[in-house]
PDB file of C-alpha atoms in Angstrom:
ATOM      1  CA  MET A   1      -4.420  46.896  10.031  1.00  0.00           C
ATOM      2  CA  ILE A   2      -0.890  48.252   9.765  1.00  0.00           C
ATOM      3  CA  ARG A   3       1.766  45.589  10.332  1.00  0.00           C
ATOM      4  CA  ILE A   4       5.324  46.853  10.528  1.00  0.00           C
ATOM      5  CA  ASP A   5       8.113  44.395   9.704  1.00  0.00           C
ATOM      6  CA  ARG A   6      10.562  44.848  12.569  1.00  0.00           C
ATOM      7  CA  GLU A   7      13.457  43.478  10.556  1.00  0.00           C
ATOM      8  CA  GLU A   8      16.155  43.357  13.235  1.00  0.00           C
ATOM      9  CA  TYR A   9      13.895  41.531  15.682  1.00  0.00           C
ATOM     10  CA  LEU A  10      12.598  39.170  13.007  1.00  0.00           C
ATOM     11  CA  ASP A  11      16.160  38.369  11.967  1.00  0.00           C
ATOM     12  CA  PHE A  12      16.959  37.403  15.571  1.00  0.00           C
ATOM     13  CA  LEU A  13      14.144  34.833  15.576  1.00  0.00           C
ATOM     14  CA  ILE A  14      15.051  33.485  12.130  1.00  0.00           C
ATOM     15  CA  LYS A  15      18.682  32.946  13.148  1.00  0.00           C
ATOM     16  CA  SER A  16      17.543  31.216  16.343  1.00  0.00           C
ATOM     17  CA  LYS A  17      15.101  28.877  14.588  1.00  0.00           C
ATOM     18  CA  ASP A  18      15.398  25.185  15.556  1.00  0.00           C
ATOM     19  CA  LYS A  19      18.244  25.839  18.000  1.00  0.00           C
ATOM     20  CA  LYS A  20      17.918  23.924  21.261  1.00  0.00           C
ATOM     21  CA  ILE A  21      17.240  26.948  23.397  1.00  0.00           C
ATOM     22  CA  ILE A  22      14.130  28.823  24.566  1.00  0.00           C
ATOM     23  CA  LYS A  23      13.552  32.081  22.700  1.00  0.00           C
ATOM     24  CA  VAL A  24      12.271  34.807  25.060  1.00  0.00           C
ATOM     25  CA  VAL A  25      10.927  38.117  23.747  1.00  0.00           C
ATOM     26  CA  SER A  26      10.532  40.766  26.455  1.00  0.00           C
ATOM     27  CA  GLY A  27       9.373  44.356  26.302  1.00  0.00           C
ATOM     28  CA  VAL A  28       6.984  46.984  27.584  1.00  0.00           C
ATOM     29  CA  ARG A  29       3.277  46.376  27.005  1.00  0.00           C
ATOM     30  CA  ARG A  30       2.112  46.989  23.419  1.00  0.00           C
ATOM     31  CA  CYS A  31       5.603  47.378  21.930  1.00  0.00           C
ATOM     32  CA  GLY A  32       4.784  44.795  19.241  1.00  0.00           C
ATOM     33  CA  LYS A  33       5.770  41.397  20.692  1.00  0.00           C
ATOM     34  CA  SER A  34       2.561  39.618  19.604  1.00  0.00           C
ATOM     35  CA  THR A  35       2.741  41.146  16.121  1.00  0.00           C
ATOM     36  CA  LEU A  36       6.364  40.027  15.840  1.00  0.00           C
ATOM     37  CA  PHE A  37       5.214  36.477  16.556  1.00  0.00           C
ATOM     38  CA  GLU A  38       2.552  36.761  13.834  1.00  0.00           C
ATOM     39  CA  ILE A  39       5.131  37.983  11.313  1.00  0.00           C
ATOM     40  CA  TYR A  40       7.515  35.183  12.287  1.00  0.00           C
ATOM     41  CA  LYS A  41       4.774  32.553  11.986  1.00  0.00           C
ATOM     42  CA  ASP A  42       4.053  33.837   8.471  1.00  0.00           C
ATOM     43  CA  TYR A  43       7.765  33.397   7.721  1.00  0.00           C
ATOM     44  CA  LEU A  44       7.629  29.797   8.966  1.00  0.00           C
ATOM     45  CA  LEU A  45       4.592  29.020   6.813  1.00  0.00           C
ATOM     46  CA  LYS A  46       6.363  30.394   3.751  1.00  0.00           C
ATOM     47  CA  ASN A  47       9.468  28.342   4.467  1.00  0.00           C
ATOM     48  CA  GLY A  48       8.288  24.757   4.703  1.00  0.00           C
ATOM     49  CA  VAL A  49       6.499  24.674   8.062  1.00  0.00           C
ATOM     50  CA  GLU A  50       2.895  23.428   7.984  1.00  0.00           C
ATOM     51  CA  LYS A  51       0.141  25.237   9.913  1.00  0.00           C
ATOM     52  CA  ILE A  52      -0.512  22.108  11.994  1.00  0.00           C
ATOM     53  CA  GLN A  53       3.058  22.314  13.315  1.00  0.00           C
ATOM     54  CA  ILE A  54       2.391  25.691  14.950  1.00  0.00           C
ATOM     55  CA  ILE A  55       0.799  25.881  18.413  1.00  0.00           C
ATOM     56  CA  SER A  56       0.092  29.451  19.494  1.00  0.00           C
ATOM     57  CA  ILE A  57      -1.486  30.734  22.709  1.00  0.00           C
ATOM     58  CA  ASN A  58      -1.947  34.353  23.840  1.00  0.00           C
ATOM     59  CA  PHE A  59      -2.766  34.404  27.552  1.00  0.00           C
ATOM     60  CA  GLU A  60      -4.372  37.842  27.292  1.00  0.00           C
ATOM     61  CA  ASP A  61      -7.073  36.249  25.113  1.00  0.00           C
ATOM     62  CA  MET A  62     -10.088  35.131  27.192  1.00  0.00           C
ATOM     63  CA  ASP A  63     -10.384  32.060  24.964  1.00  0.00           C
ATOM     64  CA  TYR A  64      -7.353  30.637  26.753  1.00  0.00           C
ATOM     65  CA  GLU A  65      -8.159  31.766  30.293  1.00  0.00           C
ATOM     66  CA  GLU A  66      -8.559  28.251  31.682  1.00  0.00           C
ATOM     67  CA  LEU A  67      -5.052  27.423  30.427  1.00  0.00           C
ATOM     68  CA  SER A  68      -3.580  29.722  33.079  1.00  0.00           C
ATOM     69  CA  ASP A  69      -3.538  26.514  35.131  1.00  0.00           C
ATOM     70  CA  TYR A  70      -0.156  25.027  34.222  1.00  0.00           C
ATOM     71  CA  LYS A  71      -1.383  21.421  34.276  1.00  0.00           C
ATOM     72  CA  LYS A  72      -4.247  22.185  31.878  1.00  0.00           C
ATOM     73  CA  LEU A  73      -1.853  24.164  29.679  1.00  0.00           C
ATOM     74  CA  TYR A  74       0.587  21.275  29.418  1.00  0.00           C
ATOM     75  CA  GLU A  75      -2.143  18.774  28.599  1.00  0.00           C
ATOM     76  CA  TYR A  76      -3.566  21.104  25.957  1.00  0.00           C
ATOM     77  CA  ILE A  77      -0.184  21.585  24.256  1.00  0.00           C
ATOM     78  CA  LYS A  78       0.616  17.879  24.443  1.00  0.00           C
ATOM     79  CA  SER A  79      -2.703  17.033  22.755  1.00  0.00           C
ATOM     80  CA  LYS A  80      -1.814  19.353  19.843  1.00  0.00           C
ATOM     81  CA  MET A  81       1.762  18.224  19.306  1.00  0.00           C
ATOM     82  CA  LEU A  82       2.867  16.066  16.372  1.00  0.00           C
ATOM     83  CA  GLU A  83       5.144  13.131  17.150  1.00  0.00           C
ATOM     84  CA  ASP A  84       6.927  12.922  13.816  1.00  0.00           C
ATOM     85  CA  LYS A  85       7.508  16.635  13.064  1.00  0.00           C
ATOM     86  CA  LYS A  86       8.953  19.706  14.708  1.00  0.00           C
ATOM     87  CA  ASN A  87       6.427  21.627  16.831  1.00  0.00           C
ATOM     88  CA  TYR A  88       6.763  25.430  16.941  1.00  0.00           C
ATOM     89  CA  ILE A  89       5.171  26.563  20.204  1.00  0.00           C
ATOM     90  CA  PHE A  90       4.386  30.232  20.948  1.00  0.00           C
ATOM     91  CA  LEU A  91       3.331  31.211  24.470  1.00  0.00           C
ATOM     92  CA  ASP A  92       2.473  34.927  24.515  1.00  0.00           C
ATOM     93  CA  GLU A  93       2.382  36.839  27.837  1.00  0.00           C
ATOM     94  CA  ILE A  94       3.169  33.677  29.760  1.00  0.00           C
ATOM     95  CA  GLN A  95       3.527  35.544  33.071  1.00  0.00           C
ATOM     96  CA  HIS A  96      -0.227  35.021  33.472  1.00  0.00           C
ATOM     97  CA  VAL A  97       0.400  31.307  34.047  1.00  0.00           C
ATOM     98  CA  ASP A  98       1.227  30.326  37.604  1.00  0.00           C
ATOM     99  CA  LYS A  99       4.218  27.931  37.739  1.00  0.00           C
ATOM    100  CA  PHE A 100       4.708  28.373  33.993  1.00  0.00           C
ATOM    101  CA  GLU A 101       8.290  27.190  34.358  1.00  0.00           C
ATOM    102  CA  LYS A 102       7.072  23.605  34.882  1.00  0.00           C
ATOM    103  CA  VAL A 103       5.454  23.656  31.440  1.00  0.00           C
ATOM    104  CA  VAL A 104       8.425  25.378  29.808  1.00  0.00           C
ATOM    105  CA  ASP A 105      10.860  22.894  31.360  1.00  0.00           C
ATOM    106  CA  SER A 106       8.825  19.912  30.197  1.00  0.00           C
ATOM    107  CA  LEU A 107       8.578  21.267  26.643  1.00  0.00           C
ATOM    108  CA  PHE A 108      12.247  22.245  26.531  1.00  0.00           C
ATOM    109  CA  ILE A 109      13.497  18.690  27.047  1.00  0.00           C
ATOM    110  CA  LYS A 110      11.489  17.369  24.086  1.00  0.00           C
ATOM    111  CA  GLU A 111      13.552  16.945  20.918  1.00  0.00           C
ATOM    112  CA  ASN A 112      10.756  17.982  18.531  1.00  0.00           C
ATOM    113  CA  VAL A 113       9.909  21.334  20.162  1.00  0.00           C
ATOM    114  CA  ASP A 114      11.043  24.838  19.215  1.00  0.00           C
ATOM    115  CA  LEU A 115       9.779  27.114  21.979  1.00  0.00           C
ATOM    116  CA  TYR A 116       9.067  30.863  21.951  1.00  0.00           C
ATOM    117  CA  ILE A 117       7.663  32.875  24.862  1.00  0.00           C
ATOM    118  CA  THR A 118       6.948  36.532  25.660  1.00  0.00           C
ATOM    119  CA  GLY A 119       6.388  38.542  28.798  1.00  0.00           C
ATOM    120  CA  SER A 120       5.753  42.201  29.470  1.00  0.00           C
ATOM    121  CA  ASN A 121       7.733  43.258  32.477  1.00  0.00           C
ATOM    122  CA  ALA A 122      11.389  43.212  33.303  1.00  0.00           C
ATOM    123  CA  TYR A 123      11.176  41.641  36.759  1.00  0.00           C
ATOM    124  CA  PHE A 124       9.640  38.552  35.144  1.00  0.00           C
ATOM    125  CA  MET A 125      12.009  38.559  32.198  1.00  0.00           C
ATOM    126  CA  SER A 126      15.261  39.218  34.040  1.00  0.00           C
ATOM    127  CA  SER A 127      15.366  38.266  37.701  1.00  0.00           C
ATOM    128  CA  GLU A 128      12.608  35.654  37.909  1.00  0.00           C
ATOM    129  CA  LEU A 129      13.168  34.077  34.529  1.00  0.00           C
ATOM    130  CA  ALA A 130      16.929  33.965  35.024  1.00  0.00           C
ATOM    131  CA  THR A 131      16.361  32.017  38.230  1.00  0.00           C
ATOM    132  CA  LEU A 132      13.844  29.610  36.753  1.00  0.00           C
ATOM    133  CA  LEU A 133      15.440  28.973  33.357  1.00  0.00           C
ATOM    134  CA  THR A 134      19.149  29.527  33.924  1.00  0.00           C
ATOM    135  CA  GLY A 135      21.239  28.645  30.873  1.00  0.00           C
ATOM    136  CA  ARG A 136      18.288  27.498  28.797  1.00  0.00           C
ATOM    137  CA  TYR A 137      17.114  30.689  27.127  1.00  0.00           C
ATOM    138  CA  ILE A 138      18.180  33.641  25.052  1.00  0.00           C
ATOM    139  CA  GLU A 139      16.385  36.955  25.403  1.00  0.00           C
ATOM    140  CA  LEU A 140      15.363  39.469  22.777  1.00  0.00           C
ATOM    141  CA  LYS A 141      14.599  42.813  24.424  1.00  0.00           C
ATOM    142  CA  MET A 142      12.032  44.584  22.280  1.00  0.00           C
ATOM    143  CA  LEU A 143      11.359  48.324  22.225  1.00  0.00           C
ATOM    144  CA  PRO A 144       8.634  50.463  20.651  1.00  0.00           C
ATOM    145  CA  LEU A 145       9.476  51.860  17.212  1.00  0.00           C
ATOM    146  CA  SER A 146      12.836  53.513  16.714  1.00  0.00           C
ATOM    147  CA  PHE A 147      12.735  56.792  14.814  1.00  0.00           C
ATOM    148  CA  LYS A 148      13.969  54.991  11.691  1.00  0.00           C
ATOM    149  CA  GLU A 149      11.185  52.404  11.969  1.00  0.00           C
ATOM    150  CA  TYR A 150       8.598  55.124  12.628  1.00  0.00           C
ATOM    151  CA  TYR A 151       9.805  57.223   9.704  1.00  0.00           C
ATOM    152  CA  HIS A 152       9.645  54.362   7.191  1.00  0.00           C
ATOM    153  CA  ALA A 153       6.261  53.228   8.473  1.00  0.00           C
ATOM    154  CA  ARG A 154       4.826  56.739   8.094  1.00  0.00           C
ATOM    155  CA  LEU A 155       6.222  56.974   4.584  1.00  0.00           C
ATOM    156  CA  GLU A 156       4.723  53.662   3.584  1.00  0.00           C
ATOM    157  CA  TYR A 157       1.294  53.970   5.166  1.00  0.00           C
ATOM    158  CA  GLN A 158       0.339  57.605   5.521  1.00  0.00           C
ATOM    159  CA  ASN A 159       2.469  60.376   4.173  1.00  0.00           C
ATOM    160  CA  PHE A 160       3.817  59.219   0.838  1.00  0.00           C
ATOM    161  CA  ASP A 161       2.028  60.445  -2.264  1.00  0.00           C
ATOM    162  CA  LYS A 162       2.343  57.383  -4.489  1.00  0.00           C
ATOM    163  CA  LYS A 163       0.806  59.198  -7.448  1.00  0.00           C
ATOM    164  CA  GLU A 164       3.334  62.009  -7.355  1.00  0.00           C
ATOM    165  CA  LYS A 165       6.037  59.745  -5.876  1.00  0.00           C
ATOM    166  CA  LYS A 166       7.085  62.258  -3.250  1.00  0.00           C
ATOM    167  CA  VAL A 167       7.264  62.584   0.505  1.00  0.00           C
ATOM    168  CA  LEU A 168       4.531  64.857   1.856  1.00  0.00           C
ATOM    169  CA  LYS A 169       6.470  65.950   4.946  1.00  0.00           C
ATOM    170  CA  THR A 170      10.024  66.877   5.823  1.00  0.00           C
ATOM    171  CA  LEU A 171      12.253  64.796   8.066  1.00  0.00           C
ATOM    172  CA  ILE A 172      11.986  67.349  10.904  1.00  0.00           C
ATOM    173  CA  GLN A 173       8.179  67.200  10.719  1.00  0.00           C
ATOM    174  CA  TYR A 174       8.299  63.427  11.159  1.00  0.00           C
ATOM    175  CA  TYR A 175      10.723  63.899  14.044  1.00  0.00           C
ATOM    176  CA  ASN A 176       8.395  66.359  15.766  1.00  0.00           C
ATOM    177  CA  GLU A 177       5.506  63.925  15.330  1.00  0.00           C
ATOM    178  CA  TYR A 178       7.604  61.077  16.748  1.00  0.00           C
ATOM    179  CA  ILE A 179       8.332  62.881  20.023  1.00  0.00           C
ATOM    180  CA  VAL A 180       4.735  64.025  20.484  1.00  0.00           C
ATOM    181  CA  LYS A 181       2.580  61.232  19.066  1.00  0.00           C
ATOM    182  CA  SER A 182       4.379  58.185  20.452  1.00  0.00           C
ATOM    183  CA  SER A 183       6.513  55.325  19.177  1.00  0.00           C
ATOM    184  CA  PHE A 184       4.043  52.565  20.093  1.00  0.00           C
ATOM    185  CA  PRO A 185       3.228  50.809  16.806  1.00  0.00           C
ATOM    186  CA  TYR A 186      -0.575  50.893  17.094  1.00  0.00           C
ATOM    187  CA  THR A 187      -0.627  54.697  17.310  1.00  0.00           C
ATOM    188  CA  LEU A 188       0.136  54.778  13.576  1.00  0.00           C
ATOM    189  CA  GLN A 189      -3.397  53.468  12.988  1.00  0.00           C
ATOM    190  CA  LEU A 190      -5.010  56.309  14.916  1.00  0.00           C
ATOM    191  CA  GLU A 191      -4.733  58.685  11.942  1.00  0.00           C
ATOM    192  CA  ASN A 192      -2.733  61.372  13.744  1.00  0.00           C
ATOM    193  CA  ASN A 193      -5.687  62.083  16.045  1.00  0.00           C
ATOM    194  CA  LEU A 194      -3.868  63.288  19.152  1.00  0.00           C
ATOM    195  CA  LYS A 195      -6.906  62.776  21.421  1.00  0.00           C
ATOM    196  CA  ASN A 196      -7.247  59.143  20.353  1.00  0.00           C
ATOM    197  CA  ILE A 197      -3.492  58.585  20.624  1.00  0.00           C
ATOM    198  CA  TYR A 198      -3.377  59.913  24.176  1.00  0.00           C
ATOM    199  CA  GLU A 199      -6.405  57.846  25.197  1.00  0.00           C
ATOM    200  CA  TYR A 200      -4.555  54.777  23.916  1.00  0.00           C
ATOM    201  CA  LEU A 201      -1.323  55.788  25.681  1.00  0.00           C
ATOM    202  CA  ASN A 202      -3.243  56.451  28.881  1.00  0.00           C
ATOM    203  CA  GLY A 203      -4.511  52.876  28.744  1.00  0.00           C
ATOM    204  CA  ILE A 204      -0.960  51.532  28.432  1.00  0.00           C
ATOM    205  CA  TYR A 205       0.276  53.825  31.201  1.00  0.00           C
ATOM    206  CA  ASN A 206      -2.482  52.794  33.627  1.00  0.00           C
ATOM    207  CA  SER A 207      -1.989  49.108  32.837  1.00  0.00           C
ATOM    208  CA  VAL A 208       1.734  49.266  33.562  1.00  0.00           C
ATOM    209  CA  LEU A 209       1.273  51.452  36.622  1.00  0.00           C
ATOM    210  CA  LEU A 210      -1.610  49.580  38.244  1.00  0.00           C
ATOM    211  CA  LYS A 211      -1.028  45.979  37.112  1.00  0.00           C
ATOM    212  CA  ASP A 212       2.742  45.763  36.819  1.00  0.00           C
ATOM    213  CA  ILE A 213       3.804  48.123  39.596  1.00  0.00           C
ATOM    214  CA  VAL A 214       1.100  49.026  42.141  1.00  0.00           C
ATOM    215  CA  ALA A 215      -0.362  45.513  42.438  1.00  0.00           C
ATOM    216  CA  ARG A 216       2.990  43.716  42.508  1.00  0.00           C
ATOM    217  CA  LEU A 217       4.686  46.057  44.959  1.00  0.00           C
ATOM    218  CA  LYS A 218       1.502  46.620  47.000  1.00  0.00           C
ATOM    219  CA  ILE A 219       1.798  50.400  46.759  1.00  0.00           C
ATOM    220  CA  ALA A 220      -0.895  52.224  48.748  1.00  0.00           C
ATOM    221  CA  ASP A 221      -0.117  55.815  47.749  1.00  0.00           C
ATOM    222  CA  VAL A 222      -0.628  55.800  43.966  1.00  0.00           C
ATOM    223  CA  ILE A 223      -0.608  59.614  43.803  1.00  0.00           C
ATOM    224  CA  ARG A 224       2.882  59.697  45.307  1.00  0.00           C
ATOM    225  CA  LEU A 225       4.011  57.111  42.750  1.00  0.00           C
ATOM    226  CA  GLU A 226       2.620  59.287  39.944  1.00  0.00           C
ATOM    227  CA  SER A 227       4.501  62.258  41.392  1.00  0.00           C
ATOM    228  CA  VAL A 228       7.734  60.255  41.053  1.00  0.00           C
ATOM    229  CA  VAL A 229       6.795  59.411  37.470  1.00  0.00           C
ATOM    230  CA  LYS A 230       6.263  63.106  36.661  1.00  0.00           C
ATOM    231  CA  TYR A 231       9.552  64.037  38.293  1.00  0.00           C
ATOM    232  CA  ILE A 232      11.513  61.398  36.345  1.00  0.00           C
ATOM    233  CA  PHE A 233       9.729  62.246  33.081  1.00  0.00           C
ATOM    234  CA  ASP A 234      10.474  65.941  33.624  1.00  0.00           C
ATOM    235  CA  ASN A 235      14.163  65.298  34.275  1.00  0.00           C
ATOM    236  CA  ILE A 236      15.169  62.897  31.499  1.00  0.00           C
ATOM    237  CA  GLY A 237      18.878  63.176  30.787  1.00  0.00           C
ATOM    238  CA  ASN A 238      19.612  65.065  34.015  1.00  0.00           C
ATOM    239  CA  LEU A 239      21.831  63.664  36.734  1.00  0.00           C
ATOM    240  CA  THR A 240      19.384  62.685  39.457  1.00  0.00           C
ATOM    241  CA  SER A 241      19.697  61.300  42.982  1.00  0.00           C
ATOM    242  CA  ILE A 242      17.157  59.333  44.983  1.00  0.00           C
ATOM    243  CA  SER A 243      17.535  61.708  47.922  1.00  0.00           C
ATOM    244  CA  LYS A 244      16.863  64.734  45.714  1.00  0.00           C
ATOM    245  CA  ILE A 245      13.598  63.209  44.492  1.00  0.00           C
ATOM    246  CA  ALA A 246      12.580  62.393  48.080  1.00  0.00           C
ATOM    247  CA  ASN A 247      13.440  65.916  49.264  1.00  0.00           C
ATOM    248  CA  THR A 248      11.599  67.544  46.350  1.00  0.00           C
ATOM    249  CA  LEU A 249       8.418  65.538  46.978  1.00  0.00           C
ATOM    250  CA  THR A 250       8.622  66.234  50.745  1.00  0.00           C
ATOM    251  CA  SER A 251       8.965  69.974  50.083  1.00  0.00           C
ATOM    252  CA  MET A 252       5.850  69.768  47.908  1.00  0.00           C
ATOM    253  CA  GLY A 253       3.856  68.307  50.805  1.00  0.00           C
ATOM    254  CA  ARG A 254       4.193  64.606  49.863  1.00  0.00           C
ATOM    255  CA  LYS A 255       6.431  63.485  52.715  1.00  0.00           C
ATOM    256  CA  THR A 256       8.539  60.474  51.773  1.00  0.00           C
ATOM    257  CA  ASN A 257      11.970  58.871  52.203  1.00  0.00           C
ATOM    258  CA  THR A 258      14.725  57.465  50.022  1.00  0.00           C
ATOM    259  CA  LYS A 259      13.755  53.828  50.697  1.00  0.00           C
ATOM    260  CA  THR A 260      10.255  54.423  49.327  1.00  0.00           C
ATOM    261  CA  ILE A 261      11.588  56.298  46.285  1.00  0.00           C
ATOM    262  CA  GLU A 262      14.038  53.467  45.553  1.00  0.00           C
ATOM    263  CA  LYS A 263      11.138  51.002  45.655  1.00  0.00           C
ATOM    264  CA  TYR A 264       9.067  53.138  43.275  1.00  0.00           C
ATOM    265  CA  ILE A 265      11.901  53.652  40.790  1.00  0.00           C
ATOM    266  CA  LYS A 266      12.743  49.926  40.806  1.00  0.00           C
ATOM    267  CA  GLY A 267       9.075  49.275  39.968  1.00  0.00           C
ATOM    268  CA  LEU A 268       9.098  51.801  37.112  1.00  0.00           C
ATOM    269  CA  ILE A 269      12.286  50.226  35.700  1.00  0.00           C
ATOM    270  CA  ASP A 270      10.843  46.714  36.053  1.00  0.00           C
ATOM    271  CA  GLY A 271       7.663  47.881  34.305  1.00  0.00           C
ATOM    272  CA  LEU A 272       9.885  49.223  31.498  1.00  0.00           C
ATOM    273  CA  LEU A 273       8.423  52.713  31.680  1.00  0.00           C
ATOM    274  CA  ILE A 274      11.903  54.119  32.370  1.00  0.00           C
ATOM    275  CA  TYR A 275      15.551  53.099  32.004  1.00  0.00           C
ATOM    276  CA  GLU A 276      18.356  53.923  34.438  1.00  0.00           C
ATOM    277  CA  VAL A 277      21.950  54.679  33.454  1.00  0.00           C
ATOM    278  CA  ASN A 278      24.576  54.815  36.181  1.00  0.00           C
ATOM    279  CA  ARG A 279      27.498  57.166  36.140  1.00  0.00           C
ATOM    280  CA  TYR A 280      30.828  55.732  35.101  1.00  0.00           C
ATOM    281  CA  ASN A 281      34.208  56.955  36.257  1.00  0.00           C
ATOM    282  CA  ILE A 282      36.482  56.268  33.293  1.00  0.00           C
ATOM    283  CA  LYS A 283      39.660  57.012  35.210  1.00  0.00           C
ATOM    284  CA  CYS A 284      38.907  54.635  38.073  1.00  0.00           C
ATOM    285  CA  LYS A 285      36.914  52.260  35.838  1.00  0.00           C
ATOM    286  CA  GLU A 286      34.125  51.817  38.312  1.00  0.00           C
ATOM    287  CA  PHE A 287      30.460  52.752  38.562  1.00  0.00           C
ATOM    288  CA  LEU A 288      29.484  55.659  40.786  1.00  0.00           C
ATOM    289  CA  SER A 289      26.261  54.905  42.625  1.00  0.00           C
ATOM    290  CA  THR A 290      25.340  58.382  43.854  1.00  0.00           C
ATOM    291  CA  LEU A 291      23.775  59.804  40.678  1.00  0.00           C
ATOM    292  CA  SER A 292      22.009  58.311  37.679  1.00  0.00           C
ATOM    293  CA  LYS A 293      20.309  59.436  34.499  1.00  0.00           C
ATOM    294  CA  TYR A 294      16.835  58.253  33.554  1.00  0.00           C
ATOM    295  CA  TYR A 295      15.208  57.927  30.152  1.00  0.00           C
ATOM    296  CA  VAL A 296      11.612  57.133  29.153  1.00  0.00           C
ATOM    297  CA  SER A 297      10.621  54.202  26.946  1.00  0.00           C
ATOM    298  CA  ASP A 298       8.289  56.401  24.895  1.00  0.00           C
ATOM    299  CA  LEU A 299       8.358  60.171  24.507  1.00  0.00           C
ATOM    300  CA  GLY A 300       4.669  60.239  23.626  1.00  0.00           C
ATOM    301  CA  LEU A 301       3.899  58.997  27.141  1.00  0.00           C
ATOM    302  CA  ARG A 302       6.042  61.817  28.509  1.00  0.00           C
ATOM    303  CA  GLN A 303       4.214  64.369  26.362  1.00  0.00           C
ATOM    304  CA  MET A 304       0.854  62.990  27.525  1.00  0.00           C
ATOM    305  CA  ILE A 305       1.815  63.212  31.219  1.00  0.00           C
ATOM    306  CA  LEU A 306       3.665  66.555  31.195  1.00  0.00           C
ATOM    307  CA  GLY A 307       2.263  68.446  28.241  1.00  0.00           C
ATOM    308  CA  ASN A 308       4.478  70.436  25.863  1.00  0.00           C
ATOM    309  CA  ARG A 309       8.146  70.637  26.856  1.00  0.00           C
ATOM    310  CA  ASN A 310       9.830  72.326  23.895  1.00  0.00           C
ATOM    311  CA  ILE A 311      12.535  73.715  26.168  1.00  0.00           C
ATOM    312  CA  ASP A 312      13.792  70.160  26.700  1.00  0.00           C
ATOM    313  CA  MET A 313      14.656  69.439  23.059  1.00  0.00           C
ATOM    314  CA  GLY A 314      18.282  68.592  23.904  1.00  0.00           C
ATOM    315  CA  HIS A 315      17.291  66.035  26.510  1.00  0.00           C
ATOM    316  CA  ILE A 316      14.577  64.663  24.231  1.00  0.00           C
ATOM    317  CA  LEU A 317      17.185  64.055  21.526  1.00  0.00           C
ATOM    318  CA  GLU A 318      19.478  62.458  24.132  1.00  0.00           C
ATOM    319  CA  ASN A 319      16.594  60.153  25.123  1.00  0.00           C
ATOM    320  CA  ILE A 320      16.059  59.129  21.482  1.00  0.00           C
ATOM    321  CA  ILE A 321      19.771  58.430  21.022  1.00  0.00           C
ATOM    322  CA  TYR A 322      19.819  56.338  24.217  1.00  0.00           C
ATOM    323  CA  LEU A 323      16.916  54.211  22.905  1.00  0.00           C
ATOM    324  CA  GLU A 324      18.680  53.881  19.548  1.00  0.00           C
ATOM    325  CA  LEU A 325      21.830  52.630  21.337  1.00  0.00           C
ATOM    326  CA  LEU A 326      19.731  50.059  23.191  1.00  0.00           C
TER     327      LEU A 326
END
């Protein structure tokens, strides 16, 4: 199994260690949050923390399904805690726990607890969490691999001839792979098999679309939602208005209105499939709400949905730079 040390993210956790604040790691599904926790737990074990001090639960693991009841979860954690030592508690994908904030609040007030949690979608991590845990948490927003991370991982694991001590591919070849074969960490283990990579990406895409967006927003017309996805993916880096998207879809026979499109786009942003950037009027120093630009969280997803778009190389580069700035 390939495990990439995400140094900047790891450094964030190390610097926050033992501080009386909840550490929240948010990010799109499969961007590496759980692996980051594993790497950080290894760091703790190498730096004086005993294994018995670490309590770790991943709520996407069926072994912990009954702990989605917040009362059972709290009792379970309490039974594992040590009274005379610091307890490092990791709650991964905690959005699966109804009323999770009751557990988090109770753990937060204990002096011997250092608490870390993750969640996959932005509506949970920003609006809901901000309401529930105001002033008690710091957030680390995690992305899939940057080009730099991807490049070094490919060198280390796949395309470096250690015998000859030379790189087997040029930088531009790695770049072309990056925009086609995805920045999600696990895709590096799929041995450059594009079919397997796209099957994996399709699983992520459907999970975000159906679980994080359709189910939460109660969207009936999934095909229309996918049409909005294709439009946004096809227009990364372009100034885009909600009304233009609505008019385009209506002209294609999928009659809709701006209110519906706003709802869909908010869902896609909350699911972290896309990012929105508003226009800024430097002279007047105020945001202009009429037009925005949109960028995708992973260009491999875009390639999977749209197919080859070599004519968009400028906007693809702009998308990569935007993610790098984030």
